[in-house]
Coordinates of C-alpha atoms and ligand atoms in Angstrom, one line a residue:
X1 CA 24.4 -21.6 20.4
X2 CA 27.7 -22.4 19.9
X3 CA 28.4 -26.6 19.5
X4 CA 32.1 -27.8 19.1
X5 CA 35.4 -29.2 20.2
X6 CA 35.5 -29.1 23.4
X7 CA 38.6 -31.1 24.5
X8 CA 40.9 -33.5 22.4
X9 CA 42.7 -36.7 23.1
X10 CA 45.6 -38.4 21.5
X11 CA 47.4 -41.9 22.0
X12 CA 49.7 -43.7 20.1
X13 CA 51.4 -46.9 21.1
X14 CA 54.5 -47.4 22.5
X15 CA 56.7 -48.5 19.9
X16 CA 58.0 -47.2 16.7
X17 CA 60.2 -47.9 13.6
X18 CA 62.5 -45.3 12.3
X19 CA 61.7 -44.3 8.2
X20 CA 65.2 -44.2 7.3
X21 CA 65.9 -47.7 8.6
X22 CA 62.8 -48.9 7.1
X23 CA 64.3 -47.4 3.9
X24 CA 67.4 -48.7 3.8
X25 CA 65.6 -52.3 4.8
X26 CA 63.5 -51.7 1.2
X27 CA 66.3 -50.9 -0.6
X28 CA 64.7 -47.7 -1.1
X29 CA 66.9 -44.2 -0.6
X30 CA 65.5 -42.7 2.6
X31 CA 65.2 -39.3 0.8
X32 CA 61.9 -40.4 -0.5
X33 CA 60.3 -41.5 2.8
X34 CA 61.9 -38.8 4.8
X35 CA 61.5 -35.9 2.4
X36 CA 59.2 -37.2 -0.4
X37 CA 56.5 -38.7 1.6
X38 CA 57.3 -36.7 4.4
X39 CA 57.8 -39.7 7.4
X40 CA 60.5 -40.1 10.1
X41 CA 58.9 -42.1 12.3
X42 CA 56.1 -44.9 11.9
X43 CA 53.9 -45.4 15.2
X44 CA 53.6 -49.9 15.7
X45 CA 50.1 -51.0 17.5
X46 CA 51.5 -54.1 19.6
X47 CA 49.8 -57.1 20.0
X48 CA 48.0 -55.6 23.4
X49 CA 46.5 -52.6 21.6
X50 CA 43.6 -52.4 18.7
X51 CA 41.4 -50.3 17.6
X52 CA 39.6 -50.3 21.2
X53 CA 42.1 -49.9 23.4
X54 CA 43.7 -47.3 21.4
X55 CA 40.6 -44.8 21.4
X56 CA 39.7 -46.1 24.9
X57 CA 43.2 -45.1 25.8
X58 CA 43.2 -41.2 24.1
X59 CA 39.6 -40.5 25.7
X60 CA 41.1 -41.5 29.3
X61 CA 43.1 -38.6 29.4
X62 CA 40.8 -36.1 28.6
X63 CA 37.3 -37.1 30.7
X64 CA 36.4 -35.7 34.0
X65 CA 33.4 -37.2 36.3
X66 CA 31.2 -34.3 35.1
X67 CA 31.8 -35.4 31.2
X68 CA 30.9 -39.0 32.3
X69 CA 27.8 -38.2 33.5
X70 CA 26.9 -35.8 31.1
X71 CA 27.8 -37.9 27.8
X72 CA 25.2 -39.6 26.5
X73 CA 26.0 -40.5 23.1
X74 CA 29.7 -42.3 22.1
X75 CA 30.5 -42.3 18.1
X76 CA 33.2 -44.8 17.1
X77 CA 34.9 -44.0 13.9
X78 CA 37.1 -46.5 12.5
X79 CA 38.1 -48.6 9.9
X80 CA 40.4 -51.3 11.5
X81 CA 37.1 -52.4 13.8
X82 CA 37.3 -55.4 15.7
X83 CA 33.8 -57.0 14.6
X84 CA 31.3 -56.9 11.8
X85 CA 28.5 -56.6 14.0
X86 CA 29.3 -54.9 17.8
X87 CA 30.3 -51.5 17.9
X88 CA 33.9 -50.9 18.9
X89 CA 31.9 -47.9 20.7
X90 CA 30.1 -50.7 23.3
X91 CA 33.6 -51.8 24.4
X92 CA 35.0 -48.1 25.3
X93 CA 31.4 -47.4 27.1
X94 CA 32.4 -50.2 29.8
X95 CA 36.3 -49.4 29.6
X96 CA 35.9 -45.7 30.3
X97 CA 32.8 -46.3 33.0
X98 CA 30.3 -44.3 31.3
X99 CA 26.6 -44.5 32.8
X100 CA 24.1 -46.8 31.0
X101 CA 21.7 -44.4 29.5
X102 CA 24.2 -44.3 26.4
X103 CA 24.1 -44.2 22.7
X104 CA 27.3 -46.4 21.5
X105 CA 27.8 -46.9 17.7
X106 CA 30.4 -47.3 15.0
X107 CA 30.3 -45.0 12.0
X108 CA 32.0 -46.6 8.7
X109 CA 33.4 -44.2 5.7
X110 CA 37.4 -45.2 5.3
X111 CA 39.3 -41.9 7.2
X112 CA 35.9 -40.1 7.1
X113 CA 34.3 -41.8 9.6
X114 CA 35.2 -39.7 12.7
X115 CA 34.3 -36.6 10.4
X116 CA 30.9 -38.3 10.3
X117 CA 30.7 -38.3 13.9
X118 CA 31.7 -35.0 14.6
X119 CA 28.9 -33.5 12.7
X120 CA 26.6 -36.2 14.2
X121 CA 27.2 -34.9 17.4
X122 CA 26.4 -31.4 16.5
X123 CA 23.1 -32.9 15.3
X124 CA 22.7 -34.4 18.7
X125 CA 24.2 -31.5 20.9
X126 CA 21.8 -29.0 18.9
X127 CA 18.9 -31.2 19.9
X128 CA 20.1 -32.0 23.7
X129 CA 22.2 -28.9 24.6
X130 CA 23.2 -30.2 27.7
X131 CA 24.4 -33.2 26.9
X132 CA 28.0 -34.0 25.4
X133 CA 29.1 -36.4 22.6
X134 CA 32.3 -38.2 22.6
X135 CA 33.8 -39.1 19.0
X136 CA 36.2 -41.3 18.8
X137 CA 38.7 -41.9 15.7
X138 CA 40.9 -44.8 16.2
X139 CA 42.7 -47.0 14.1
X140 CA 45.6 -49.4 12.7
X141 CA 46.8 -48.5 9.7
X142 CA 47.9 -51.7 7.0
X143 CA 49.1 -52.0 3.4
X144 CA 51.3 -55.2 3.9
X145 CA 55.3 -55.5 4.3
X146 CA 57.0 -54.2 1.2
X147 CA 54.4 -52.6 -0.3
X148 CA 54.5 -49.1 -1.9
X149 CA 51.9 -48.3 1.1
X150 CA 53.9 -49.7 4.0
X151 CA 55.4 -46.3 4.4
X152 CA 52.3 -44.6 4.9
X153 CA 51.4 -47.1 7.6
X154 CA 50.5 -45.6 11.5
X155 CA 48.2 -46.4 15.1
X156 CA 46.9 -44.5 17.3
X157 CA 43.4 -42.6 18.0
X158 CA 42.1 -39.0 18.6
X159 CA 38.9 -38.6 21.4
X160 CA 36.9 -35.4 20.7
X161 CA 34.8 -34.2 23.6
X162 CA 31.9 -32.1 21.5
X163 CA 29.7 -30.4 23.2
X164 CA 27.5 -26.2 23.6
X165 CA 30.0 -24.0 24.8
X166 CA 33.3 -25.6 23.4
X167 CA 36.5 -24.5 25.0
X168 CA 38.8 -25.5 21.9
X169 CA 37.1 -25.0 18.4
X170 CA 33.4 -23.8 17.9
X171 CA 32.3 -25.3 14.1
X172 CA 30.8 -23.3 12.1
X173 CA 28.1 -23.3 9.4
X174 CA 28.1 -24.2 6.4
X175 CA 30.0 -27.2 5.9
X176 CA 30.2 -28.7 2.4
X177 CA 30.8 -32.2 1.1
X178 CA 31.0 -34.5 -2.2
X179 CA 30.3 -38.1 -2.6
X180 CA 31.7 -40.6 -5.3
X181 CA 32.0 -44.3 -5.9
X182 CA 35.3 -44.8 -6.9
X183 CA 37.8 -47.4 -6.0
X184 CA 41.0 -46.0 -4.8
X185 CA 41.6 -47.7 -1.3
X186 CA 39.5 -50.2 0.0
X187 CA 39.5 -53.2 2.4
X188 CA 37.3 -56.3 1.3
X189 CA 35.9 -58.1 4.6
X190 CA 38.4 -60.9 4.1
X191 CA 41.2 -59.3 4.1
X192 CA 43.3 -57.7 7.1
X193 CA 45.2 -55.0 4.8
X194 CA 44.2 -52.6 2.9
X195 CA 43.9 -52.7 -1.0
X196 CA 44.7 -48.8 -3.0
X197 CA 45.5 -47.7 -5.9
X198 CA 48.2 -44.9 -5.0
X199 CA 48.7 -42.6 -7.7
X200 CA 45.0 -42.6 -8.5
X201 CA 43.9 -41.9 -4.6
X202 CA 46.5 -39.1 -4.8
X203 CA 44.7 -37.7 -7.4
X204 CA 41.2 -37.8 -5.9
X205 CA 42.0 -36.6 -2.8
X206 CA 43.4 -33.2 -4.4
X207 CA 40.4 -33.3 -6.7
X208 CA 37.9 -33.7 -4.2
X209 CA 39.7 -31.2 -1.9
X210 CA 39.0 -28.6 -5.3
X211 CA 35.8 -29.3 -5.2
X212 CA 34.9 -29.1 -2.0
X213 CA 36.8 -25.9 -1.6
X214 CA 35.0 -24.5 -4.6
X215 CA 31.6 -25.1 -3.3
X216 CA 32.9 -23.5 0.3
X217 CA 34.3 -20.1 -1.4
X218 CA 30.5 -19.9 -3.2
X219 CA 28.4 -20.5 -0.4
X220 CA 30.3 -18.4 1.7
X221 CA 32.5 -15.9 0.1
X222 CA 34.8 -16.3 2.1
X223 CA 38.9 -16.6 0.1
X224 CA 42.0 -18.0 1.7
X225 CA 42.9 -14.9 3.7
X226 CA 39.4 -15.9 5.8
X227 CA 41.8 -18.5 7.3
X228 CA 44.8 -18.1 9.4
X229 CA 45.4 -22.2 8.8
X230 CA 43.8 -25.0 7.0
X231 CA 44.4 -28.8 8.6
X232 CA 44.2 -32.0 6.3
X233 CA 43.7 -35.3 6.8
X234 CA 47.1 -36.2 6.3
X235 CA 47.7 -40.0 5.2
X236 CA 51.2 -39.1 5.2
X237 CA 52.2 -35.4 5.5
X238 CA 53.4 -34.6 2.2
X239 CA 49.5 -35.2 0.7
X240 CA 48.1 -32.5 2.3
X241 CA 50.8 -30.3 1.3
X242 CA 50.1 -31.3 -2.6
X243 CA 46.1 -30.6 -2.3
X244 CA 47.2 -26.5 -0.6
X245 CA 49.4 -26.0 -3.1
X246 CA 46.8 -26.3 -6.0
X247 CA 45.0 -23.6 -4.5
X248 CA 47.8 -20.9 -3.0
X249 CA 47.7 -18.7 -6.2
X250 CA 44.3 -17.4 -5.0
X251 CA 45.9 -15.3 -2.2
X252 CA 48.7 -12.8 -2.0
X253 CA 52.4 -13.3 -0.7
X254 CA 51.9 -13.3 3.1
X255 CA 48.9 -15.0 2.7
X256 CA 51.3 -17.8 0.6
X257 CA 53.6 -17.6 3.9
X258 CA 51.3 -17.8 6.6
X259 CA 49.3 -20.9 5.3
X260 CA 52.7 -22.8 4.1
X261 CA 53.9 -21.7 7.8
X262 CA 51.0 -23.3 9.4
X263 CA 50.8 -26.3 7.1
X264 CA 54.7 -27.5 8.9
X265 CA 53.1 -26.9 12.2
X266 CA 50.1 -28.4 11.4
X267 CA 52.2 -32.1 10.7
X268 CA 54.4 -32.2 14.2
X269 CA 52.7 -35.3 15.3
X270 CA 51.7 -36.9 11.9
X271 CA 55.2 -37.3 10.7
X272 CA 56.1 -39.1 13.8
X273 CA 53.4 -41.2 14.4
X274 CA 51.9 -41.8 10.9
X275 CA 48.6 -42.5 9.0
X276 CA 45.9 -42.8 11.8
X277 CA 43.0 -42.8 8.9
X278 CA 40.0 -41.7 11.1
X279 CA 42.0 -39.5 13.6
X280 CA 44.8 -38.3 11.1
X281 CA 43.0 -34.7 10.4
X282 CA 42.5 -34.1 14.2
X283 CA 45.9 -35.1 14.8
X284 CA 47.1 -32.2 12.3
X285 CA 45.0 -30.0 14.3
X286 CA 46.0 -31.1 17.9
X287 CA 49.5 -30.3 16.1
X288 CA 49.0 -26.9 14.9
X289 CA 47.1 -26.1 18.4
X290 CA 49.8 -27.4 20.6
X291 CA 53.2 -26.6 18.3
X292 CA 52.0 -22.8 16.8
X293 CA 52.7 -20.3 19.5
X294 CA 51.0 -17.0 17.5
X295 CA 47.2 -18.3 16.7
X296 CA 45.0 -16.4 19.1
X297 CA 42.0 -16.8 19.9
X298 CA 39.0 -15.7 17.3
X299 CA 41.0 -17.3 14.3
X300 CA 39.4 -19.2 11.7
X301 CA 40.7 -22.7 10.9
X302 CA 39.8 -25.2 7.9
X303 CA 39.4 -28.4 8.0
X304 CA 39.5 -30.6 5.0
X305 CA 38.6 -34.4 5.5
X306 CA 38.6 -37.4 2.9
X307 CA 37.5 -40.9 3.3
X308 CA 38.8 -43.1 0.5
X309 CA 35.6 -45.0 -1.7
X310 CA 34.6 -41.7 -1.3
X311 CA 33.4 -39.0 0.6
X312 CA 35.5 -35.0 1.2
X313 CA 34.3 -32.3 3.2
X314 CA 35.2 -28.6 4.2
X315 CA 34.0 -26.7 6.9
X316 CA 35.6 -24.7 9.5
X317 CA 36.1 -23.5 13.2
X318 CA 36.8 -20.9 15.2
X319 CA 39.3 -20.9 18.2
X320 CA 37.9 -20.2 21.8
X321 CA 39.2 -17.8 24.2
X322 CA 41.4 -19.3 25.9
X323 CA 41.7 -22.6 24.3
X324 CA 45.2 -23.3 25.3
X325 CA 43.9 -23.9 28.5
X326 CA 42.2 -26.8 27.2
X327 CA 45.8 -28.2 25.5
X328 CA 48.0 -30.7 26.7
X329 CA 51.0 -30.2 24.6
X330 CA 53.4 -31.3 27.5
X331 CA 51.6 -34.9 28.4
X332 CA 52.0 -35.7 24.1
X333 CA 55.5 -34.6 23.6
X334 CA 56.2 -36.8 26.9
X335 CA 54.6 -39.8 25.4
X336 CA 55.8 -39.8 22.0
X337 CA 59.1 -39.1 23.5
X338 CA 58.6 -42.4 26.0
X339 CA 58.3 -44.3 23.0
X340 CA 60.6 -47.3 22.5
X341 CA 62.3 -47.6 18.9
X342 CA 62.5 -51.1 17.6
X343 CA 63.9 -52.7 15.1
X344 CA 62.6 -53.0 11.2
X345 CA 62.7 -57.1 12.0
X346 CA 60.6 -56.7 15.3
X347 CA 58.4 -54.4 13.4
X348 CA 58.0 -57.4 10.7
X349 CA 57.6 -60.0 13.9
X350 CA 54.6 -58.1 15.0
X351 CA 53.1 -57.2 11.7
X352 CA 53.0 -61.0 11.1
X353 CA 51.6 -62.1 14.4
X354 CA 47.9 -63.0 14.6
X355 CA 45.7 -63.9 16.8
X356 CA 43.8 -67.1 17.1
X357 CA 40.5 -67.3 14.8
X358 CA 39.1 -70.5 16.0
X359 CA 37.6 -70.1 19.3
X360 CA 40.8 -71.2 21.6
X361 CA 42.7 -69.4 23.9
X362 CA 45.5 -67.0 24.2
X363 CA 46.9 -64.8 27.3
X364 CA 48.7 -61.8 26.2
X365 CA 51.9 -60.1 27.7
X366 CA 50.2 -56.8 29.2
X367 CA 53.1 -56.3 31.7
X368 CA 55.0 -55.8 28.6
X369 CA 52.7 -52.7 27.1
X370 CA 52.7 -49.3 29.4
X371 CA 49.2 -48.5 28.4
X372 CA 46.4 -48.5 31.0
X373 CA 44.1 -50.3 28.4
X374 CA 45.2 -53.1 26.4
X375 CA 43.6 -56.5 25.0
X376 CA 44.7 -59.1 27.5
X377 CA 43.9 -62.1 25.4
X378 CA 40.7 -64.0 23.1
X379 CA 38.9 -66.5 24.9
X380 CA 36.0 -68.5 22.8
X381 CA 36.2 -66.1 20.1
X382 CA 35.9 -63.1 22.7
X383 CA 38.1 -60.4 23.4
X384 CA 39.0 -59.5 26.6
X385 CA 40.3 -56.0 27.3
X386 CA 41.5 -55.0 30.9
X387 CA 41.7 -51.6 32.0
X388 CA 44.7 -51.5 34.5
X389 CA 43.8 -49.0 36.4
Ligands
LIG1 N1 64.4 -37.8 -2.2 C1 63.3 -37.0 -2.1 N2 62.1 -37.3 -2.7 C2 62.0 -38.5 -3.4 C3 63.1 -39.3 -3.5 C4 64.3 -39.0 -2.9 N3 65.4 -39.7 -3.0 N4 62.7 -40.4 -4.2 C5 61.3 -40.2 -4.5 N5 60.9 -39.1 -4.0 C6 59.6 -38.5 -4.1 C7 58.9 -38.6 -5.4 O1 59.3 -37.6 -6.3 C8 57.5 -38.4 -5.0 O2 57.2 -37.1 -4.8 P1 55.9 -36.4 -5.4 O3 54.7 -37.2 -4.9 O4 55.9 -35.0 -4.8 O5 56.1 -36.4 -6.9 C9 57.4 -39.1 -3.6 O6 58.8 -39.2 -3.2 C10 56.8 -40.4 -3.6 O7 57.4 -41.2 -4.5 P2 56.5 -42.2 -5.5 O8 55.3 -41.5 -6.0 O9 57.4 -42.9 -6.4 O10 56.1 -43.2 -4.4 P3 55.3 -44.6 -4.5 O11 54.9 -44.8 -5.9 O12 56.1 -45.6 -3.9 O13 53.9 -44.4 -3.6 C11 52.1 -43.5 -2.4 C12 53.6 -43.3 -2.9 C13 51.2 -43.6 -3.7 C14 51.7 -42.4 -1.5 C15 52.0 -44.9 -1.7 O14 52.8 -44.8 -0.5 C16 50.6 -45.3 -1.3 O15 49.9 -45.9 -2.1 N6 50.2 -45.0 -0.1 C17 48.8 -45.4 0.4 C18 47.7 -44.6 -0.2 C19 47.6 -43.1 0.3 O16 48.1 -42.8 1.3 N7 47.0 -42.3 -0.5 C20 46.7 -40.9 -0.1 C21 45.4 -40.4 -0.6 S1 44.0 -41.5 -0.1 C22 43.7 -41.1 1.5 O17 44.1 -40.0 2.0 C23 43.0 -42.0 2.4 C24 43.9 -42.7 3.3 O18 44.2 -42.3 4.4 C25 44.5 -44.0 2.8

């Protein structure tokens, strides 16, 4: 039985902040932003959207009645969470009107965690074929204003329908992984941005991209000219770039050209929307499968994720007959061209707002956000999240 992607999600807020302003605003020369990290424009969660609402908003667009009724398990991958102890997953479940016979958690690994609950859900779909899962990977991205990380910054969320019978990408055994405690980006519970060590989380990411590649080519046999593309978790699009390149002497010329090709498809959305941690690698892939126009059906794709802290993994897919079908390039490019630019002080206006952490009120300005799911205030330490339609 075949058990994979069966349809795929996206949304990002409304706003955004141009890289070259940002730039120029750091005193930096935008060369490096644009071309050296590889960002032009950096997606900004308002106050009316978190991690909830943002996942809650990218699986809207993709359920029908039948999936409603026939999921029975919601995974919630995230890392900007909205509390310790419920799962962001329980929130969605009522948003999105899902039946009560449900399983609703929230998985936990840094940018792995949606990675986690993909192959969860093959676990689950394997046991309960007629069933479906829906995996969520949803998230805020923070370093802080004027740090190194601030350009890598990004919001928005990816919903994966997984389920027998996948119109988009069947995945495929094995899939390989590698484990290590090492601190190159981490966020303590006290604090609301993220701490890294950059050069050093460079460095693992490529390593642990080596390894996990190595252990794929010896289980498998399979070499680069296996794959027509290979998709990355992309905290910023010029990363995933530096882990392919270790690795394109082991083809030939065309081989060189076609995954390099695929690679600039592969960060459409990425480099204008930015790091989406959980959802970034199935971003990249929602961009290659919506921007490429000469991937047919029956290709293999790679997929390399990596949670910081920190866990990789490779493993691949292959593309269904017919998954264009199951595509909706024109409803992204019309959202993310909707989007409203804003300036690099609004952006700092928002960054600095918070929200009230001591049980009294606040109404928040909903009218003002175009999303059909948004947090409409905290009431008694609760948030309340209204679904406008
Ligand atoms: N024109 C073109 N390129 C320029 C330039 C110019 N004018 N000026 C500089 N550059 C290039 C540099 O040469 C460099 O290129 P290479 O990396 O290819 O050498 C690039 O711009 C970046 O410059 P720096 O290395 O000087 O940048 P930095 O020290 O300010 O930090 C960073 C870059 C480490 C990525 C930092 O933004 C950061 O810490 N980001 C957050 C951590 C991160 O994203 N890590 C990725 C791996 S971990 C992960 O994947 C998990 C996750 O999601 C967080």
């Amino acid at each position: 039985m075949q058990i994979g992607i069966d349809k795929i999600g996206f949304y990002t807020p409304h706003l955004y902040v141009d890289m070259e302003k940002l730039a120029l605003a750091r005193n930096e020369d935008p060369g490096k932003f644009l071309i050296g990290i590889g960002q032009e424009k950096m997606a900004v969660a308002p106050v009316t959207q978190d991690a909830v609402t943002l996942a809650a908003n990218a699986a809207l667009e993709i359920l029908t009645d039948e999936d409603k009724e026939k999921i029975d398990f919601v995974i919630f991958g995230t890392e900007s969470g909205v509390d310790h102890s419920k799962a962001a997953a329980i929130y969605v479940h009522r948003l999105l009107g899902l039946k009560p016979e449900v399983r609703a958690v929230e998985v936990k690994e840094a940018c792995f965690g949606a990675t986690a609950g993909l192959q969860m859900a093959r676990g689950h779909i394997a046991l309960h074929p007629e069933s479906k899962v829906l995996v969520l990977g949803s998230d805020i991205s923070r370093y802080g204003l004027n740090t190194s990380g601030e350009v890598t910054q990004g919001a928005g969320a990816v919903a994966m329908v997984v389920s027998a019978h996948p119109k988009i990408l069947a995945i495929e055994e094995p899939s390989v992984y590698h484990t290590e405690d090492i601190m190159d980006f981490w966020r303590p519970v006290y604090s609301d941005s993220a701490y890294v060590d950059g050069k050093f989380s460079n460095e693992k990411y490529i390593s642990f991209f080596q390894n996990v590649w190595k252990q794929y080519r010896e289980k498998t046999g399979f070499t680069l000219s296996d794959f027509k593309a290979i998709c990355f978790h992309m905290p910023y699009t010029k990363m995933g770039l530096k882990a392919l390149r270790t690795v394109l002497d082991e083809t030939d010329e065309d081989g060189r050209e076609r995954l390099l090709a695929h690679y600039e498809t592969s960060k459409s959305y990425n480099k204008i929307v930015g790091n989406i941690y959980t959802g970034a690698l199935y971003l990249s892939l929602l961009s290659l499968l919506e921007q490429n126009t000469n991937i047919e059906a029956g290709a293999r794709i790679g997929l390399y994720s990596y949670g910081s802290g920190a866990v990789g993994e490779f493993f691949s897919g292959i593309l269904q007959p017919g998954y264009r079908k199951a595509l909706q390039p024109a409803r992204h490019q019309q959202m993310l061209e909707a989007r409203k630019e804003i300036s690099v002080a609004e952006y700092e206006a928002i960054f600095t707002t918070s929200l009230p952490n001591d049980g009294s009120a606040v109404t928040l300005p909903v009218n003002e956000d175009p999303a059909t799911v948004c947090l409409a205030g905290i009431e008694g330490h609760k948030r309340q999240y209204v679904n406008k339609n």
